[in-house]
CSV table of N, CA and C in Angstrom, one decimal:
chain,number,residue,atom,x,y,z
A,1,MET,N,5.6,-15.5,-55.1
A,1,MET,CA,5.1,-14.2,-55.8
A,1,MET,C,6.2,-13.5,-56.4
A,2,PRO,N,6.0,-12.9,-57.6
A,2,PRO,CA,7.1,-12.3,-58.3
A,2,PRO,C,7.5,-11.0,-57.6
A,3,GLU,N,8.8,-10.6,-57.8
A,3,GLU,CA,9.3,-9.5,-57.1
A,3,GLU,C,9.0,-8.2,-57.8
A,4,TYR,N,8.6,-7.2,-57.1
A,4,TYR,CA,8.4,-5.8,-57.7
A,4,TYR,C,9.5,-5.2,-58.4
A,5,VAL,N,9.4,-4.7,-59.6
A,5,VAL,CA,10.4,-4.1,-60.3
A,5,VAL,C,10.0,-2.7,-60.7
A,6,GLU,N,10.9,-1.7,-60.5
A,6,GLU,CA,10.7,-0.4,-60.8
A,6,GLU,C,11.2,-0.2,-62.2
A,7,LEU,N,10.5,0.5,-63.1
A,7,LEU,CA,10.9,0.7,-64.5
A,7,LEU,C,12.1,1.6,-64.5
A,8,PRO,N,13.1,1.2,-65.3
A,8,PRO,CA,14.3,2.0,-65.4
A,8,PRO,C,14.1,3.2,-66.4
A,9,GLY,N,15.0,4.1,-66.4
A,9,GLY,CA,15.0,5.1,-67.4
A,9,GLY,C,13.8,6.1,-67.2
A,10,GLU,N,13.4,6.6,-68.4
A,10,GLU,CA,12.2,7.5,-68.4
A,10,GLU,C,11.1,6.9,-69.3
A,11,PRO,N,10.2,6.2,-68.8
A,11,PRO,CA,9.2,5.4,-69.6
A,11,PRO,C,8.2,6.4,-70.3
A,12,GLY,N,8.1,7.6,-69.9
A,12,GLY,CA,7.1,8.5,-70.6
A,12,GLY,C,5.8,8.4,-69.9
A,13,PRO,N,4.9,9.3,-70.2
A,13,PRO,CA,3.6,9.4,-69.5
A,13,PRO,C,2.7,8.2,-69.7
A,14,THR,N,2.6,7.6,-71.0
A,14,THR,CA,1.7,6.6,-71.2
A,14,THR,C,2.1,5.3,-70.5
A,15,LEU,N,3.3,4.9,-70.5
A,15,LEU,CA,3.8,3.7,-69.9
A,15,LEU,C,3.9,3.9,-68.3
A,16,THR,N,4.1,5.2,-67.9
A,16,THR,CA,4.1,5.4,-66.5
A,16,THR,C,2.8,5.3,-65.9
A,17,ASP,N,1.7,5.8,-66.6
A,17,ASP,CA,0.4,5.7,-66.2
A,17,ASP,C,-0.2,4.3,-66.1
A,18,ILE,N,0.2,3.6,-67.2
A,18,ILE,CA,-0.2,2.1,-67.2
A,18,ILE,C,0.4,1.4,-66.0
A,19,TYR,N,1.7,1.6,-65.9
A,19,TYR,CA,2.4,0.9,-64.8
A,19,TYR,C,1.8,1.2,-63.4
A,20,ALA,N,1.5,2.5,-63.2
A,20,ALA,CA,1.0,2.9,-61.9
A,20,ALA,C,-0.5,2.4,-61.7
A,21,ALA,N,-1.2,2.0,-62.7
A,21,ALA,CA,-2.5,1.5,-62.6
A,21,ALA,C,-2.5,0.0,-62.3
A,22,LEU,N,-1.4,-0.6,-62.4
A,22,LEU,CA,-1.3,-2.0,-62.1
A,22,LEU,C,-1.0,-2.3,-60.6
A,23,THR,N,-1.4,-3.5,-60.2
A,23,THR,CA,-1.1,-3.8,-58.8
A,23,THR,C,0.4,-4.2,-58.8
A,24,GLU,N,1.0,-4.3,-57.7
A,24,GLU,CA,2.5,-4.7,-57.6
A,24,GLU,C,2.6,-6.0,-58.2
A,25,GLU,N,1.8,-6.9,-58.0
A,25,GLU,CA,1.9,-8.3,-58.6
A,25,GLU,C,1.9,-8.2,-60.1
A,26,GLU,N,0.9,-7.4,-60.6
A,26,GLU,CA,0.7,-7.3,-62.1
A,26,GLU,C,2.1,-6.5,-62.6
A,27,GLN,N,2.6,-5.6,-61.9
A,27,GLN,CA,3.8,-4.9,-62.3
A,27,GLN,C,5.0,-5.9,-62.4
A,28,ALA,N,5.1,-6.8,-61.4
A,28,ALA,CA,6.2,-7.7,-61.4
A,28,ALA,C,6.0,-8.7,-62.6
A,29,VAL,N,4.9,-8.9,-63.0
A,29,VAL,CA,4.7,-9.9,-64.2
A,29,VAL,C,4.9,-9.1,-65.5
A,30,PHE,N,4.5,-7.9,-65.5
A,30,PHE,CA,4.5,-7.0,-66.7
A,30,PHE,C,5.9,-6.6,-67.1
A,31,ALA,N,6.7,-6.2,-66.1
A,31,ALA,CA,8.0,-5.5,-66.3
A,31,ALA,C,9.0,-6.4,-67.1
A,32,PRO,N,9.1,-7.7,-66.8
A,32,PRO,CA,10.0,-8.6,-67.6
A,32,PRO,C,9.6,-8.6,-69.1
A,33,HIS,N,8.3,-8.5,-69.4
A,33,HIS,CA,7.9,-8.5,-70.8
A,33,HIS,C,8.2,-7.1,-71.5
A,34,LEU,N,8.0,-6.1,-70.7
A,34,LEU,CA,8.2,-4.7,-71.2
A,34,LEU,C,9.7,-4.6,-71.5
A,35,LEU,N,10.5,-5.0,-70.5
A,35,LEU,CA,12.0,-4.8,-70.6
A,35,LEU,C,12.7,-5.9,-71.4
A,36,GLY,N,12.0,-7.0,-71.7
A,36,GLY,CA,12.5,-8.1,-72.4
A,36,GLY,C,12.3,-8.2,-73.9
A,37,GLU,N,12.3,-9.4,-74.4
A,37,GLU,CA,12.2,-9.6,-75.8
A,37,GLU,C,10.8,-9.9,-76.3
A,38,THR,N,9.8,-9.7,-75.5
A,38,THR,CA,8.4,-9.9,-75.9
A,38,THR,C,8.0,-8.9,-77.0
A,39,SER,N,7.4,-9.3,-78.0
A,39,SER,CA,7.0,-8.5,-79.1
A,39,SER,C,6.2,-7.3,-78.7
A,40,ALA,N,6.6,-6.1,-79.1
A,40,ALA,CA,5.9,-4.9,-78.8
A,40,ALA,C,4.5,-4.9,-79.3
A,41,ASP,N,4.4,-5.5,-80.5
A,41,ASP,CA,3.0,-5.5,-81.1
A,41,ASP,C,2.1,-6.4,-80.2
A,42,TRP,N,2.6,-7.6,-79.8
A,42,TRP,CA,1.8,-8.5,-78.9
A,42,TRP,C,1.5,-7.8,-77.6
A,43,LEU,N,2.5,-7.2,-77.0
A,43,LEU,CA,2.3,-6.5,-75.6
A,43,LEU,C,1.4,-5.4,-75.8
A,44,SER,N,1.4,-4.7,-76.8
A,44,SER,CA,0.4,-3.5,-77.0
A,44,SER,C,-1.0,-4.1,-77.2
A,45,THR,N,-1.2,-5.2,-77.8
A,45,THR,CA,-2.5,-5.8,-78.1
A,45,THR,C,-3.0,-6.3,-76.7
A,46,ILE,N,-2.2,-6.9,-75.9
A,46,ILE,CA,-2.7,-7.4,-74.6
A,46,ILE,C,-3.1,-6.3,-73.7
A,47,LEU,N,-2.3,-5.2,-73.7
A,47,LEU,CA,-2.6,-4.1,-72.9
A,47,LEU,C,-3.8,-3.4,-73.3
A,48,ARG,N,-4.0,-3.3,-74.6
A,48,ARG,CA,-5.3,-2.6,-75.1
A,48,ARG,C,-6.5,-3.4,-74.7
A,49,ARG,N,-6.4,-4.8,-74.8
A,49,ARG,CA,-7.5,-5.7,-74.4
A,49,ARG,C,-7.8,-5.5,-72.9
A,50,SER,N,-6.8,-5.1,-72.2
A,50,SER,CA,-7.0,-4.8,-70.7
A,50,SER,C,-7.4,-3.5,-70.4
A,51,GLY,N,-7.6,-2.6,-71.4
A,51,GLY,CA,-8.1,-1.3,-71.2
A,51,GLY,C,-7.0,-0.2,-71.1
A,52,HIS,N,-5.8,-0.6,-71.5
A,52,HIS,CA,-4.6,0.3,-71.4
A,52,HIS,C,-4.2,0.7,-72.9
A,53,ASP,N,-4.5,1.9,-73.3
A,53,ASP,CA,-4.2,2.3,-74.7
A,53,ASP,C,-2.8,2.6,-74.8
A,54,VAL,N,-2.0,1.8,-75.5
A,54,VAL,CA,-0.5,2.1,-75.8
A,54,VAL,C,-0.2,1.5,-77.1
A,55,SER,N,0.6,2.2,-77.9
A,55,SER,CA,1.0,1.7,-79.2
A,55,SER,C,2.3,0.9,-79.1
A,56,ALA,N,2.5,0.0,-80.0
A,56,ALA,CA,3.8,-0.7,-80.1
A,56,ALA,C,4.9,0.2,-80.3
A,57,THR,N,4.7,1.3,-81.0
A,57,THR,CA,5.7,2.3,-81.2
A,57,THR,C,6.2,2.9,-79.9
A,58,THR,N,5.3,3.2,-79.0
A,58,THR,CA,5.7,3.7,-77.7
A,58,THR,C,6.5,2.8,-76.9
A,59,ILE,N,6.2,1.5,-77.0
A,59,ILE,CA,7.0,0.4,-76.3
A,59,ILE,C,8.4,0.4,-77.0
A,60,ARG,N,8.4,0.4,-78.3
A,60,ARG,CA,9.7,0.3,-79.0
A,60,ARG,C,10.7,1.5,-78.7
A,61,THR,N,10.0,2.7,-78.7
A,61,THR,CA,10.8,3.9,-78.3
A,61,THR,C,11.3,3.8,-77.0
A,62,TYR,N,10.6,3.3,-76.0
A,62,TYR,CA,11.1,3.2,-74.6
A,62,TYR,C,12.3,2.2,-74.6
A,63,ARG,N,12.1,1.1,-75.3
A,63,ARG,CA,13.2,0.1,-75.3
A,63,ARG,C,14.4,0.7,-76.0
A,64,ARG,N,14.3,1.4,-77.0
A,64,ARG,CA,15.4,1.9,-77.7
A,64,ARG,C,16.2,3.0,-76.8
A,65,ALA,N,15.4,3.8,-76.1
A,65,ALA,CA,16.0,4.8,-75.2
A,65,ALA,C,16.8,4.0,-74.2
A,66,LEU,N,16.3,3.0,-73.6
A,66,LEU,CA,17.0,2.2,-72.6
A,66,LEU,C,18.4,1.6,-73.2
A,67,ARG,N,18.3,1.1,-74.4
A,67,ARG,CA,19.5,0.5,-75.0
A,67,ARG,C,20.5,1.7,-75.3
A,68,GLN,N,20.1,2.8,-75.8
A,68,GLN,CA,21.0,3.9,-76.1
A,68,GLN,C,21.6,4.4,-74.8
A,69,ASN,N,20.9,4.3,-73.7
A,69,ASN,CA,21.5,4.8,-72.4
A,69,ASN,C,22.2,3.7,-71.7
A,70,GLY,N,22.3,2.5,-72.2
A,70,GLY,CA,23.1,1.4,-71.7
A,70,GLY,C,22.4,0.7,-70.5
A,71,VAL,N,21.1,0.8,-70.5
A,71,VAL,CA,20.2,0.1,-69.5
A,71,VAL,C,19.9,-1.3,-70.0
């Protein structure tokens, strides 16, 4: 079973709500994609198909903030 990962930094309300709606197992699978190199466009599309409305821009903004803060 994948290990639970808490999202670093300040993900904002949309990503926080999506993450909270996932089970711990789903969070453990999702986090490496959100924090890694997975395309923001692809990730946004997959999340929308699963009923979670988030833009690729929101994902990119979160990732940029993490990089700027050295995370």
